[in-house]
């Protein structure tokens, strides 16, 4: 999830940088009406991110001063503001225009709580936005702003069968503990019924797992984000908003500027979704060799890069709560070298840009919870992957079952 820091974390080394693409040709944009684009920033902030939402909204306004006159920059805002209805607006030349509430748009939430994570709200807002602010030539973009837990579908502590994924929302009452998320499979089904997107950017934690990328592969051309936790202050919108509307390798500009803004303390990647079926096929073939080496047991993940520690930060470190392992770091450990290299070539065609971080900002002490691995250029691949573990350990009993609901699991044959 997007993290709000309780205390400052000091790092002893600067992160290293690597990119899968050597072509640094600048992205370009046009003021031609025939090339007009529409980008929606979907801000799910009815949670502890409300303060960050206000800062980022201000940055978005600033960035809007540098986009084409025919481009549509839209924001959907759900924040902690009493019983304020969420609203959709256009941001133009630094100002909010055309502001409409859910009621104004004729959208009624499924439980009366107006949650950003309600599939009825998400589909209604996106459909209204793209219908009323059409882009030419299919040039639509979507930014997912909020908390994220990757592909996870773990049942929450509430009796409402809430499932993790993106955009946790506490409902209209701040004291409520009825936290609701929307999972990635539901989101993918919504997006498949809407105009095809040029890109999805995740300003949320853990978007860049192979499970998510495969689930979303038919909804957009590119996906941009981090496999790890991201800081609560989010992306530098005043700098990257113009790149949302650019042509060329716009995704490289976004990745580079976000990485620089974080001073190298955030791993990032951009993935070309049309390559994800090839990645799945190559992974399925590669896992056959991996399974032969592992045998009937479970892979020993000691020393493998993991992008989140999901246990309680107050307890002693327990590797049974590691999850979101670097996909390539796992495969290079267990596959024969020639098999790994063939797989890596396929992955590199999908991961069109990436930045490596040897450490990243997290609300857990790095030396305690992330000191069981090192990040090197050989080990880092920019995307994560779930690896089943002994169900008697940690939360793996649930994870091992929930992963089976993802299309990726069926495509690669599981592991």
PDB file of C-alpha atoms in Angstrom, residues 176-368:
ATOM      1  CA  UNK A 176     -15.979   2.816  10.499  1.00  0.00           C
ATOM      2  CA  UNK A 177     -13.769  -0.266  10.400  1.00  0.00           C
ATOM      3  CA  UNK A 178     -15.599  -1.548   7.347  1.00  0.00           C
ATOM      4  CA  UNK A 179     -12.614  -1.329   5.011  1.00  0.00           C
ATOM      5  CA  UNK A 180     -13.395  -2.267   1.430  1.00  0.00           C
ATOM      6  CA  UNK A 181     -11.049  -2.818  -1.521  1.00  0.00           C
ATOM      7  CA  UNK A 182     -11.562  -3.679  -5.162  1.00  0.00           C
ATOM      8  CA  UNK A 183      -9.533  -6.640  -6.363  1.00  0.00           C
ATOM      9  CA  UNK A 184      -7.597  -6.672  -9.596  1.00  0.00           C
ATOM     10  CA  UNK A 185      -9.791  -9.267 -11.322  1.00  0.00           C
ATOM     11  CA  UNK A 186     -12.889  -7.116 -10.764  1.00  0.00           C
ATOM     12  CA  UNK A 187     -11.061  -3.985 -11.923  1.00  0.00           C
ATOM     13  CA  UNK A 188      -9.842  -5.759 -15.060  1.00  0.00           C
ATOM     14  CA  UNK A 189     -13.400  -6.799 -15.927  1.00  0.00           C
ATOM     15  CA  UNK A 190     -14.561  -3.185 -15.541  1.00  0.00           C
ATOM     16  CA  UNK A 191     -11.774  -1.855 -17.757  1.00  0.00           C
ATOM     17  CA  UNK A 192     -12.433  -4.423 -20.467  1.00  0.00           C
ATOM     18  CA  UNK A 193     -15.849  -2.837 -20.986  1.00  0.00           C
ATOM     19  CA  UNK A 194     -14.409   0.675 -21.380  1.00  0.00           C
ATOM     20  CA  UNK A 195     -12.282   2.288 -24.106  1.00  0.00           C
ATOM     21  CA  UNK A 196      -8.886   0.664 -24.475  1.00  0.00           C
ATOM     22  CA  UNK A 197      -6.257   2.623 -22.543  1.00  0.00           C
ATOM     23  CA  UNK A 198      -2.890   3.765 -23.772  1.00  0.00           C
ATOM     24  CA  UNK A 199      -1.526   3.345 -20.261  1.00  0.00           C
ATOM     25  CA  UNK A 200      -2.270   2.615 -16.646  1.00  0.00           C
ATOM     26  CA  UNK A 201       0.035   4.167 -14.078  1.00  0.00           C
ATOM     27  CA  UNK A 202      -0.108   2.863 -10.523  1.00  0.00           C
ATOM     28  CA  UNK A 203       0.700   5.483  -7.907  1.00  0.00           C
ATOM     29  CA  UNK A 204       0.036   2.715  -5.429  1.00  0.00           C
ATOM     30  CA  UNK A 205       2.137  -0.069  -3.956  1.00  0.00           C
ATOM     31  CA  UNK A 206       2.900  -3.385  -5.639  1.00  0.00           C
ATOM     32  CA  UNK A 207       1.148  -2.901  -8.979  1.00  0.00           C
ATOM     33  CA  UNK A 208       4.048  -4.392 -10.938  1.00  0.00           C
ATOM     34  CA  UNK A 209       3.574  -8.079 -10.219  1.00  0.00           C
ATOM     35  CA  UNK A 210       3.240 -10.499 -13.121  1.00  0.00           C
ATOM     36  CA  UNK A 211      -0.169 -11.532 -11.794  1.00  0.00           C
ATOM     37  CA  UNK A 212      -1.547  -7.984 -12.148  1.00  0.00           C
ATOM     38  CA  UNK A 213       0.204  -7.331 -15.435  1.00  0.00           C
ATOM     39  CA  UNK A 214      -1.290 -10.436 -16.974  1.00  0.00           C
ATOM     40  CA  UNK A 215      -4.762  -9.717 -15.587  1.00  0.00           C
ATOM     41  CA  UNK A 216      -4.704  -6.203 -17.064  1.00  0.00           C
ATOM     42  CA  UNK A 217      -2.928  -7.059 -20.320  1.00  0.00           C
ATOM     43  CA  UNK A 218      -6.001  -6.616 -22.533  1.00  0.00           C
ATOM     44  CA  UNK A 219      -7.059  -3.265 -21.054  1.00  0.00           C
ATOM     45  CA  UNK A 220      -4.099  -1.042 -21.985  1.00  0.00           C
ATOM     46  CA  UNK A 221      -0.855  -0.790 -23.956  1.00  0.00           C
ATOM     47  CA  UNK A 222       1.530   0.030 -21.087  1.00  0.00           C
ATOM     48  CA  UNK A 223       1.538  -0.328 -17.310  1.00  0.00           C
ATOM     49  CA  UNK A 224       3.838   1.834 -15.182  1.00  0.00           C
ATOM     50  CA  UNK A 225       4.552   1.514 -11.481  1.00  0.00           C
ATOM     51  CA  UNK A 226       6.560  -0.150  -8.748  1.00  0.00           C
ATOM     52  CA  UNK A 227       6.805  -3.770  -7.583  1.00  0.00           C
ATOM     53  CA  UNK A 228       7.445  -2.447  -4.058  1.00  0.00           C
ATOM     54  CA  UNK A 229       5.984  -0.088  -1.490  1.00  0.00           C
ATOM     55  CA  UNK A 230       5.863   3.554  -2.524  1.00  0.00           C
ATOM     56  CA  UNK A 231       6.034   6.640  -0.302  1.00  0.00           C
ATOM     57  CA  UNK A 232       2.952   8.472   0.884  1.00  0.00           C
ATOM     58  CA  UNK A 233       3.898  11.661  -0.948  1.00  0.00           C
ATOM     59  CA  UNK A 234       3.482   9.845  -4.266  1.00  0.00           C
ATOM     60  CA  UNK A 235       4.653  10.887  -7.706  1.00  0.00           C
ATOM     61  CA  UNK A 236       5.909  14.362  -8.754  1.00  0.00           C
ATOM     62  CA  UNK A 237       2.764  15.289 -10.663  1.00  0.00           C
ATOM     63  CA  UNK A 238       3.814  18.818 -11.524  1.00  0.00           C
ATOM     64  CA  UNK A 239       6.647  17.230 -13.550  1.00  0.00           C
ATOM     65  CA  UNK A 240       5.006  14.103 -15.003  1.00  0.00           C
ATOM     66  CA  UNK A 241       1.485  15.312 -15.888  1.00  0.00           C
ATOM     67  CA  UNK A 242       2.714  16.640 -19.280  1.00  0.00           C
ATOM     68  CA  UNK A 243       4.173  13.194 -20.005  1.00  0.00           C
ATOM     69  CA  UNK A 244       0.723  11.613 -19.567  1.00  0.00           C
ATOM     70  CA  UNK A 245      -0.190  13.385 -22.801  1.00  0.00           C
ATOM     71  CA  UNK A 246       3.076  12.874 -24.662  1.00  0.00           C
ATOM     72  CA  UNK A 247       3.846  10.576 -27.561  1.00  0.00           C
ATOM     73  CA  UNK A 248       6.963   8.501 -28.113  1.00  0.00           C
ATOM     74  CA  UNK A 249       8.497   6.872 -25.046  1.00  0.00           C
ATOM     75  CA  UNK A 250       6.404   8.849 -22.600  1.00  0.00           C
ATOM     76  CA  UNK A 251       6.628   5.982 -20.100  1.00  0.00           C
ATOM     77  CA  UNK A 252      10.401   6.359 -19.870  1.00  0.00           C
ATOM     78  CA  UNK A 253      10.011  10.029 -18.981  1.00  0.00           C
ATOM     79  CA  UNK A 254       7.540   9.146 -16.217  1.00  0.00           C
ATOM     80  CA  UNK A 255       9.783   6.424 -14.818  1.00  0.00           C
ATOM     81  CA  UNK A 256      12.893   8.619 -14.959  1.00  0.00           C
ATOM     82  CA  UNK A 257      11.288  11.648 -13.317  1.00  0.00           C
ATOM     83  CA  UNK A 258       9.615   9.607 -10.581  1.00  0.00           C
ATOM     84  CA  UNK A 259      12.877   7.801  -9.875  1.00  0.00           C
ATOM     85  CA  UNK A 260      14.834  11.063  -9.691  1.00  0.00           C
ATOM     86  CA  UNK A 261      12.190  12.594  -7.428  1.00  0.00           C
ATOM     87  CA  UNK A 262      12.674   9.641  -5.068  1.00  0.00           C
ATOM     88  CA  UNK A 263      16.466  10.096  -5.272  1.00  0.00           C
ATOM     89  CA  UNK A 264      16.790   6.495  -6.409  1.00  0.00           C
ATOM     90  CA  UNK A 265      14.942   4.995  -3.433  1.00  0.00           C
ATOM     91  CA  UNK A 266      12.122   3.358  -5.404  1.00  0.00           C
ATOM     92  CA  UNK A 267      12.233   0.480  -7.908  1.00  0.00           C
ATOM     93  CA  UNK A 268      10.123   1.226 -10.980  1.00  0.00           C
ATOM     94  CA  UNK A 269       9.202  -0.419 -14.250  1.00  0.00           C
ATOM     95  CA  UNK A 270       7.179   0.093 -17.415  1.00  0.00           C
ATOM     96  CA  UNK A 271       5.699  -2.954 -19.155  1.00  0.00           C
ATOM     97  CA  UNK A 272       4.400  -3.382 -22.694  1.00  0.00           C
ATOM     98  CA  UNK A 273       1.275  -5.472 -22.204  1.00  0.00           C
ATOM     99  CA  UNK A 274       1.219  -6.976 -25.691  1.00  0.00           C
ATOM    100  CA  UNK A 275       4.241  -9.042 -24.614  1.00  0.00           C
ATOM    101  CA  UNK A 276       2.565 -10.529 -21.519  1.00  0.00           C
ATOM    102  CA  UNK A 277       1.166 -13.588 -23.297  1.00  0.00           C
ATOM    103  CA  UNK A 278       4.707 -14.370 -24.461  1.00  0.00           C
ATOM    104  CA  UNK A 279       5.983 -13.888 -20.912  1.00  0.00           C
ATOM    105  CA  UNK A 280       3.338 -16.282 -19.605  1.00  0.00           C
ATOM    106  CA  UNK A 281       4.192 -18.909 -22.221  1.00  0.00           C
ATOM    107  CA  UNK A 282       7.918 -18.614 -21.521  1.00  0.00           C
ATOM    108  CA  UNK A 283       7.312 -18.748 -17.777  1.00  0.00           C
ATOM    109  CA  UNK A 284       5.183 -21.880 -18.109  1.00  0.00           C
ATOM    110  CA  UNK A 285       7.976 -23.612 -20.016  1.00  0.00           C
ATOM    111  CA  UNK A 286      10.635 -22.372 -17.615  1.00  0.00           C
ATOM    112  CA  UNK A 287       8.709 -23.477 -14.542  1.00  0.00           C
ATOM    113  CA  UNK A 288       8.810 -27.052 -15.786  1.00  0.00           C
ATOM    114  CA  UNK A 289      12.581 -27.000 -15.309  1.00  0.00           C
ATOM    115  CA  UNK A 290      12.207 -25.173 -11.997  1.00  0.00           C
ATOM    116  CA  UNK A 291       9.744 -27.746 -10.668  1.00  0.00           C
ATOM    117  CA  UNK A 292      12.122 -30.550 -11.586  1.00  0.00           C
ATOM    118  CA  UNK A 293      14.795 -28.967  -9.388  1.00  0.00           C
ATOM    119  CA  UNK A 294      12.454 -28.216  -6.496  1.00  0.00           C
ATOM    120  CA  UNK A 295      10.828 -31.635  -6.541  1.00  0.00           C
ATOM    121  CA  UNK A 296       7.764 -32.251  -4.385  1.00  0.00           C
ATOM    122  CA  UNK A 297       8.626 -29.630  -1.790  1.00  0.00           C
ATOM    123  CA  UNK A 298       8.637 -25.848  -1.762  1.00  0.00           C
ATOM    124  CA  UNK A 299      11.308 -23.512  -3.055  1.00  0.00           C
ATOM    125  CA  UNK A 300      13.770 -22.168  -0.502  1.00  0.00           C
ATOM    126  CA  UNK A 301      13.441 -18.406  -1.018  1.00  0.00           C
ATOM    127  CA  UNK A 302      16.290 -17.434   1.292  1.00  0.00           C
ATOM    128  CA  UNK A 303      18.221 -14.509  -0.169  1.00  0.00           C
ATOM    129  CA  UNK A 304      15.625 -13.781  -2.873  1.00  0.00           C
ATOM    130  CA  UNK A 305      14.533 -10.155  -3.291  1.00  0.00           C
ATOM    131  CA  UNK A 306      11.074  -9.610  -1.781  1.00  0.00           C
ATOM    132  CA  UNK A 307       9.167  -6.368  -2.165  1.00  0.00           C
ATOM    133  CA  UNK A 308       7.023  -6.495   0.973  1.00  0.00           C
ATOM    134  CA  UNK A 309       7.086  -7.973   4.441  1.00  0.00           C
ATOM    135  CA  UNK A 310       3.429  -8.635   5.286  1.00  0.00           C
ATOM    136  CA  UNK A 311       3.791  -9.523   8.963  1.00  0.00           C
ATOM    137  CA  UNK A 312       3.237  -7.304  11.968  1.00  0.00           C
ATOM    138  CA  UNK A 313       6.003  -4.697  12.159  1.00  0.00           C
ATOM    139  CA  UNK A 314       6.127  -5.089  15.954  1.00  0.00           C
ATOM    140  CA  UNK A 315       6.968  -8.762  15.950  1.00  0.00           C
ATOM    141  CA  UNK A 316      10.379 -10.288  15.428  1.00  0.00           C
ATOM    142  CA  UNK A 317      11.301 -10.733  11.793  1.00  0.00           C
ATOM    143  CA  UNK A 318       9.932 -13.965  10.337  1.00  0.00           C
ATOM    144  CA  UNK A 319      10.644 -14.784   6.670  1.00  0.00           C
ATOM    145  CA  UNK A 320       7.361 -16.705   6.493  1.00  0.00           C
ATOM    146  CA  UNK A 321       5.719 -13.325   5.924  1.00  0.00           C
ATOM    147  CA  UNK A 322       7.748 -12.410   2.858  1.00  0.00           C
ATOM    148  CA  UNK A 323       5.773 -12.059  -0.364  1.00  0.00           C
ATOM    149  CA  UNK A 324       6.049 -10.479  -3.853  1.00  0.00           C
ATOM    150  CA  UNK A 325       9.386 -12.049  -4.759  1.00  0.00           C
ATOM    151  CA  UNK A 326      11.379 -10.658  -7.679  1.00  0.00           C
ATOM    152  CA  UNK A 327      10.329 -12.933 -10.549  1.00  0.00           C
ATOM    153  CA  UNK A 328      13.709 -13.155 -12.214  1.00  0.00           C
ATOM    154  CA  UNK A 329      15.666 -13.524  -8.994  1.00  0.00           C
ATOM    155  CA  UNK A 330      13.607 -16.619  -8.235  1.00  0.00           C
ATOM    156  CA  UNK A 331      13.888 -18.118 -11.730  1.00  0.00           C
ATOM    157  CA  UNK A 332      17.630 -17.467 -12.084  1.00  0.00           C
ATOM    158  CA  UNK A 333      18.134 -19.363  -8.829  1.00  0.00           C
ATOM    159  CA  UNK A 334      16.261 -22.499  -9.869  1.00  0.00           C
ATOM    160  CA  UNK A 335      16.305 -22.689 -13.676  1.00  0.00           C
ATOM    161  CA  UNK A 336      19.326 -23.884 -15.688  1.00  0.00           C
ATOM    162  CA  UNK A 337      21.346 -20.901 -16.899  1.00  0.00           C
ATOM    163  CA  UNK A 338      20.451 -21.330 -20.581  1.00  0.00           C
ATOM    164  CA  UNK A 339      16.748 -21.692 -19.736  1.00  0.00           C
ATOM    165  CA  UNK A 340      16.877 -18.602 -17.535  1.00  0.00           C
ATOM    166  CA  UNK A 341      18.596 -16.572 -20.282  1.00  0.00           C
ATOM    167  CA  UNK A 342      15.916 -17.534 -22.811  1.00  0.00           C
ATOM    168  CA  UNK A 343      13.212 -16.537 -20.335  1.00  0.00           C
ATOM    169  CA  UNK A 344      15.020 -13.271 -19.539  1.00  0.00           C
ATOM    170  CA  UNK A 345      15.071 -12.307 -23.215  1.00  0.00           C
ATOM    171  CA  UNK A 346      11.290 -12.660 -23.361  1.00  0.00           C
ATOM    172  CA  UNK A 347      10.833 -10.683 -20.142  1.00  0.00           C
ATOM    173  CA  UNK A 348      13.101  -7.892 -21.385  1.00  0.00           C
ATOM    174  CA  UNK A 349      10.861  -7.391 -24.410  1.00  0.00           C
ATOM    175  CA  UNK A 350       7.986  -6.788 -21.999  1.00  0.00           C
ATOM    176  CA  UNK A 351       9.806  -4.655 -19.397  1.00  0.00           C
ATOM    177  CA  UNK A 352      10.582  -1.766 -21.724  1.00  0.00           C
ATOM    178  CA  UNK A 353      12.096   0.402 -18.985  1.00  0.00           C
ATOM    179  CA  UNK A 354      13.062  -0.046 -15.351  1.00  0.00           C
ATOM    180  CA  UNK A 355      14.993   1.510 -12.508  1.00  0.00           C
ATOM    181  CA  UNK A 356      16.713  -0.465  -9.792  1.00  0.00           C
ATOM    182  CA  UNK A 357      16.807   0.542  -6.136  1.00  0.00           C
ATOM    183  CA  UNK A 358      19.059  -1.184  -3.650  1.00  0.00           C
ATOM    184  CA  UNK A 359      16.696   0.063  -0.928  1.00  0.00           C
ATOM    185  CA  UNK A 360      13.291   1.717  -0.996  1.00  0.00           C
ATOM    186  CA  UNK A 361      11.321   3.798   1.420  1.00  0.00           C
ATOM    187  CA  UNK A 362       9.024   1.772   3.651  1.00  0.00           C
ATOM    188  CA  UNK A 363       7.364   2.231   7.027  1.00  0.00           C
ATOM    189  CA  UNK A 364       9.255  -0.809   8.331  1.00  0.00           C
ATOM    190  CA  UNK A 365      12.878  -0.540   9.493  1.00  0.00           C
ATOM    191  CA  UNK A 366      14.977  -1.667   6.544  1.00  0.00           C
ATOM    192  CA  UNK A 367      17.747  -3.241   8.617  1.00  0.00           C
ATOM    193  CA  UNK A 368      15.222  -5.442  10.414  1.00  0.00           C
TER     194      UNK A 368
END
